[in-house]
Coordinates of C-alpha atoms in Angstrom, one line a residue:
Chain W
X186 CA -35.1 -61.6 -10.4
X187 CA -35.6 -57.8 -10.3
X188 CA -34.8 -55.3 -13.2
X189 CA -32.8 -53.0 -11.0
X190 CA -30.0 -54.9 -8.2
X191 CA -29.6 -53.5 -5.4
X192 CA -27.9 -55.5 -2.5
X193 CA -29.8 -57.4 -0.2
X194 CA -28.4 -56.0 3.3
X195 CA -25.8 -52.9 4.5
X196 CA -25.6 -52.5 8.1
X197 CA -24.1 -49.5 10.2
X198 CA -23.6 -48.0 13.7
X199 CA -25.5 -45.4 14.9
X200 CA -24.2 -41.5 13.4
X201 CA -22.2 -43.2 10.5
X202 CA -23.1 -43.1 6.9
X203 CA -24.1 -45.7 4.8
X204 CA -24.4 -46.1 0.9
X205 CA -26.8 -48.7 -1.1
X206 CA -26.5 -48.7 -4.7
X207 CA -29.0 -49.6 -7.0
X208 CA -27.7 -50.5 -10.7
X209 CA -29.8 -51.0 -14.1
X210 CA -28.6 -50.2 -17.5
X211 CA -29.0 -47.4 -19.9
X212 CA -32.8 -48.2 -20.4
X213 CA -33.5 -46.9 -17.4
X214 CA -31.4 -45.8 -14.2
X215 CA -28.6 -45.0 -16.7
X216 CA -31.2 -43.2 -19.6
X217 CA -33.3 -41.1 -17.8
X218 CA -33.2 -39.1 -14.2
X219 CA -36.1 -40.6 -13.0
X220 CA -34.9 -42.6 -10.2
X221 CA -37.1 -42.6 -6.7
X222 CA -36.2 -44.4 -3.3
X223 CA -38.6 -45.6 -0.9
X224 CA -38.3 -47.0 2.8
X225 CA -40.7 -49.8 4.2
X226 CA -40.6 -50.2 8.1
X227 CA -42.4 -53.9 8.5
X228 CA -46.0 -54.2 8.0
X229 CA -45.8 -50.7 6.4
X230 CA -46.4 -49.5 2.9
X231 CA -43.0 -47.7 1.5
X232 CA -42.6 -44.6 2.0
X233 CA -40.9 -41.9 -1.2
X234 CA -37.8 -40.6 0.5
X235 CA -35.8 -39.7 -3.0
X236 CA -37.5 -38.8 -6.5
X237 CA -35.8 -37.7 -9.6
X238 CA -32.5 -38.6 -8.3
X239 CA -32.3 -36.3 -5.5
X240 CA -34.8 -34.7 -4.6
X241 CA -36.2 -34.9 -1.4
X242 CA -39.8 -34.6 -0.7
X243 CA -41.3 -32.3 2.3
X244 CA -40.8 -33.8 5.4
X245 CA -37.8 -36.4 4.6
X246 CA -35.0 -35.7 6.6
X247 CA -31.9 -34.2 4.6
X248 CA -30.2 -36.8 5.9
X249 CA -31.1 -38.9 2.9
X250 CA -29.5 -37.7 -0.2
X251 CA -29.5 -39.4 -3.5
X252 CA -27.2 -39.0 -6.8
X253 CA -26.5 -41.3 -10.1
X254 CA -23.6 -41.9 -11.9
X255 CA -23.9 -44.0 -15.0
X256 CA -26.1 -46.7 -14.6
X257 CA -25.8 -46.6 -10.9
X258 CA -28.2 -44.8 -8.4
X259 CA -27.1 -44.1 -5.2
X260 CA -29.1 -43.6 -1.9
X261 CA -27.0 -42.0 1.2
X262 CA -27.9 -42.1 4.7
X263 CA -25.7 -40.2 7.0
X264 CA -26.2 -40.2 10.4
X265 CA -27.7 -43.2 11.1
X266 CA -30.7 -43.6 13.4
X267 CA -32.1 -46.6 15.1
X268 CA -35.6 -45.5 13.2
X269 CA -33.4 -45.9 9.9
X270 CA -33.5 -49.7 10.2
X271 CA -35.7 -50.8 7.5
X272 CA -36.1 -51.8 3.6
X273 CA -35.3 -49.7 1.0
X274 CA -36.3 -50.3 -2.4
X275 CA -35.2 -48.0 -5.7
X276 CA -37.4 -47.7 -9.0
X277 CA -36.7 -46.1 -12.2
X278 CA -38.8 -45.3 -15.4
X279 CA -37.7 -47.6 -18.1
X280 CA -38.2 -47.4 -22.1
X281 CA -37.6 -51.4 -21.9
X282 CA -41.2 -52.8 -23.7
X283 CA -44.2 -51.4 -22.1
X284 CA -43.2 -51.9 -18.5
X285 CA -42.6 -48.4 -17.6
X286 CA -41.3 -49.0 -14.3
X287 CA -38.7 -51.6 -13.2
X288 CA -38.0 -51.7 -8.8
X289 CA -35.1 -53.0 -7.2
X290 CA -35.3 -56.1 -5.1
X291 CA -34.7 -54.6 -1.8
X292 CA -32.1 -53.5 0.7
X293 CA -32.0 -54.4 4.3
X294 CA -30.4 -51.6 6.2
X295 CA -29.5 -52.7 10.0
X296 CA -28.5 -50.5 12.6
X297 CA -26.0 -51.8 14.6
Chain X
X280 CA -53.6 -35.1 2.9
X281 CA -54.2 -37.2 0.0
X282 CA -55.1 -41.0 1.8
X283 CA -55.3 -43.7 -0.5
X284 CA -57.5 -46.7 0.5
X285 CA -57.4 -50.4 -0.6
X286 CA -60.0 -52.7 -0.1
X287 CA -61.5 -56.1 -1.5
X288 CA -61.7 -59.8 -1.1
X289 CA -58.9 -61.3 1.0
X290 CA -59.1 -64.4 -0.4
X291 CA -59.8 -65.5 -3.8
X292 CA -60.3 -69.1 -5.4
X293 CA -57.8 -70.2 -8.1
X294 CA -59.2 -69.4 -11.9
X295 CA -61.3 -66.8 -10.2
X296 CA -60.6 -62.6 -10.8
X297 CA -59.1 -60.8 -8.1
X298 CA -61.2 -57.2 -8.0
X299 CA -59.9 -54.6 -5.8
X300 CA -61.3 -51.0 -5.2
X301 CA -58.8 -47.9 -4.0
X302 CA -60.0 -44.8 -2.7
X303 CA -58.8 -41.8 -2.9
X304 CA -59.7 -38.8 -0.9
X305 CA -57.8 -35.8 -0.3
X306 CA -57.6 -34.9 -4.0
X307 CA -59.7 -35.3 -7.3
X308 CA -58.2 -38.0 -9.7
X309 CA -60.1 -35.9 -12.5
X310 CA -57.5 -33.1 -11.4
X311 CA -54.3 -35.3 -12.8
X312 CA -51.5 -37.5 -11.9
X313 CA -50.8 -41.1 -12.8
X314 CA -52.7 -43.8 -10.7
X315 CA -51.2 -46.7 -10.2
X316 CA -51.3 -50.6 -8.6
X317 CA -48.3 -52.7 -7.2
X318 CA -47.9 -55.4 -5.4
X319 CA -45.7 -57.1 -3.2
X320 CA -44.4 -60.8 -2.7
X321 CA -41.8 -62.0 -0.6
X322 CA -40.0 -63.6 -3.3
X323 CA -40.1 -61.1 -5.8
X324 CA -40.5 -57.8 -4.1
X325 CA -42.1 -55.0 -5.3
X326 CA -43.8 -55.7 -8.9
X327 CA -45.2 -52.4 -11.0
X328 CA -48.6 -53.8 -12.2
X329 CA -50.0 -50.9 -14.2
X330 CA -52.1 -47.8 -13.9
X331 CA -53.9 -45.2 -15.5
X332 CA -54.5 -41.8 -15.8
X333 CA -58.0 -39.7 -15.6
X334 CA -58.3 -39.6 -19.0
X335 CA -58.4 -43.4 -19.1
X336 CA -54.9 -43.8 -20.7
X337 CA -53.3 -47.3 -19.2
X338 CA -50.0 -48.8 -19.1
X339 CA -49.4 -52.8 -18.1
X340 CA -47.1 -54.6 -17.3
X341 CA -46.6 -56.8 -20.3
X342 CA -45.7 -59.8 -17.7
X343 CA -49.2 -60.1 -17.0
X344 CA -50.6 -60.2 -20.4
X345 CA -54.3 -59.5 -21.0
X346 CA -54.8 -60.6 -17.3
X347 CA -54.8 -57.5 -15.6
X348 CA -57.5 -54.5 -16.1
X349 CA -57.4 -51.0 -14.5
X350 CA -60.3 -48.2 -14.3
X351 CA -61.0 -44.9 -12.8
X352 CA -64.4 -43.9 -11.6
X353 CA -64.2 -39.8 -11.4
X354 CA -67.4 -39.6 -9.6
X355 CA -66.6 -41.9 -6.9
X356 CA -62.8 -40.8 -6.9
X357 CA -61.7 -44.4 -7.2
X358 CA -59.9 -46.8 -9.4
X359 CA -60.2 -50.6 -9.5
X360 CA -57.5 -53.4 -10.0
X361 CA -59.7 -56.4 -11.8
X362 CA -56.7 -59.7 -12.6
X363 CA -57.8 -62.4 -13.6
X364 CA -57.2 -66.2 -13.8
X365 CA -55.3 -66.0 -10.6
X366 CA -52.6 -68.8 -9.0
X367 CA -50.8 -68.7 -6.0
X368 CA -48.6 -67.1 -7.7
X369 CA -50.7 -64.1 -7.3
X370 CA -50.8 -64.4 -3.3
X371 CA -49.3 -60.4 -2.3
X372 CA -50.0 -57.5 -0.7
X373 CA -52.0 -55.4 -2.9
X374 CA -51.1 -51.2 -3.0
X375 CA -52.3 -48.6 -4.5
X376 CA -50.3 -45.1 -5.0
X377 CA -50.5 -42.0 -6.7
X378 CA -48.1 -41.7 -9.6
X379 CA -45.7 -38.7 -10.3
X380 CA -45.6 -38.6 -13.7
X381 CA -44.0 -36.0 -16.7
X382 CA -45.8 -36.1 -20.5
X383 CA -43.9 -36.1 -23.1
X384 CA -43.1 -36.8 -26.9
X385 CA -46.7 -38.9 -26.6
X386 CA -45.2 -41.1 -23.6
X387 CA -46.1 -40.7 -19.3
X388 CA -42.6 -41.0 -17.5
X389 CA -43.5 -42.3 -14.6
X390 CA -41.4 -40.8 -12.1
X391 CA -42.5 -41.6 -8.5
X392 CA -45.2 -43.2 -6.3
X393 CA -45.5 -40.4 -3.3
X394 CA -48.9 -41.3 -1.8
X395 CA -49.7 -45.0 -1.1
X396 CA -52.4 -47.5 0.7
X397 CA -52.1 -49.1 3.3
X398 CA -52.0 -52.4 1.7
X399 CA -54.6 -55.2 1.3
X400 CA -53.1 -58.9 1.5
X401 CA -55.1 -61.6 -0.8
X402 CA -54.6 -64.9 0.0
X403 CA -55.1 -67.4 -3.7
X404 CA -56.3 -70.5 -2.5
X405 CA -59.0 -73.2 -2.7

């Protein structure tokens, strides 16, 4: 069982949006704004698409955006793109013990 | 480009020490950042094992216990993942990654993993 949940499939038609949440408690996601979202296409390593929050790195597309609230993180995809389909995973720093760094289970995102 | 590269054993005997080898060009470890190992199972995702910075500071995951050692060679630009007493359990896909980190009131905040492996898959079996 993973330290963040996230749920384990969304699915959408091409040029919609789609939202996948990724909750933890104030320990981590909810304490600090160090929440970071990465994509895995099958066979690949993930890829950073979000860090601290929002940010988006050089090269992502700004069609991924990211935001919190609370304990929730949030990673938005609007206009979806065949290429989108893939596994998304969130992470957050934690304070919980030594770990450091708790990840979400997963996501699968599947464009319709 | 920073390119991270993982490489090692692909299979390893139970009881024995997995010992993997990541190398790094594209950018000096001894010039910063967070280095880091995780792995990847298909029943529990994406597991944070530990890392270290150039200095030789470490984190662990506490899961593992006193299994799991990380090091940094500067003048080969490398780290190493050394577990030991391994079990199936421990069948992944190895990665490396380069940790984005902030350094504060004595603590790393490890932020984000932006440059990763490729991925090494060991096999534990007899």
């Amino acid at each position: 069982q993973s330290a963040l949940t996230q749920p384990a499939s969304v699915s959408g038609s091409p040029g919609q949006s789609i939202t996948i949440s990724c909750t933890g408690t104030s320990s981590d996601v909810g304490g600090y704004n160090y929440v970071s979202w990465y994509q895995q296409h099958p066979g690949k390593a993930p890829k950073l698409m979000i860090y601290d929050v929002s940010n988006r790195p050089s090269g992502v597309s700004n069609r991924f955006s990211g935001s919190k609230s609370g304990n929730t993180a949030s990673l938005t995809i609007s206009g979806l793109q065949a290429e989108d389909e893939a596994d998304y995973y969130c992470s957050s720093y934690t304070s919980s013990s030594t770990l450091h760094v708790v990840f979400g289970g997963g996501t699968k995102l599947t464009v319709l | 480009q920073v390119q991270l590269q993982e490489s090692g054993p692909g299979l390893v005997k139970p009881s024995e020490t997995l010992s993997l080898t990541c190398a790094v060009s594209g950018y000096s470890i001894s010039s910063g950042y967070y280095w880091g190992w995780i792995r990847q199972t298909p029943g529990k995702g994406l597991e944070w094992l530990g890392g270290i910075y150039h200095s030789g500071s470490t984190y662990y995951n506490p899961s593992l216990k006193s299994r799991v050692a990380i090091s940094v060679d500067t003048s080969k630009n490398q780290l190493t993942l050394k577990l030991s007493s391994v079990t199936a359990a421990d069948t992944a896909v190895y990665y490396c990654a380069r940790v984005g980190s902030y350094y504060g009131s004595g603590t790393y905040y490890l932020r984000y993993f932006d440059y990763w492996g490729q991925g090494t898959l060991v096999t534990v079996s007899s």
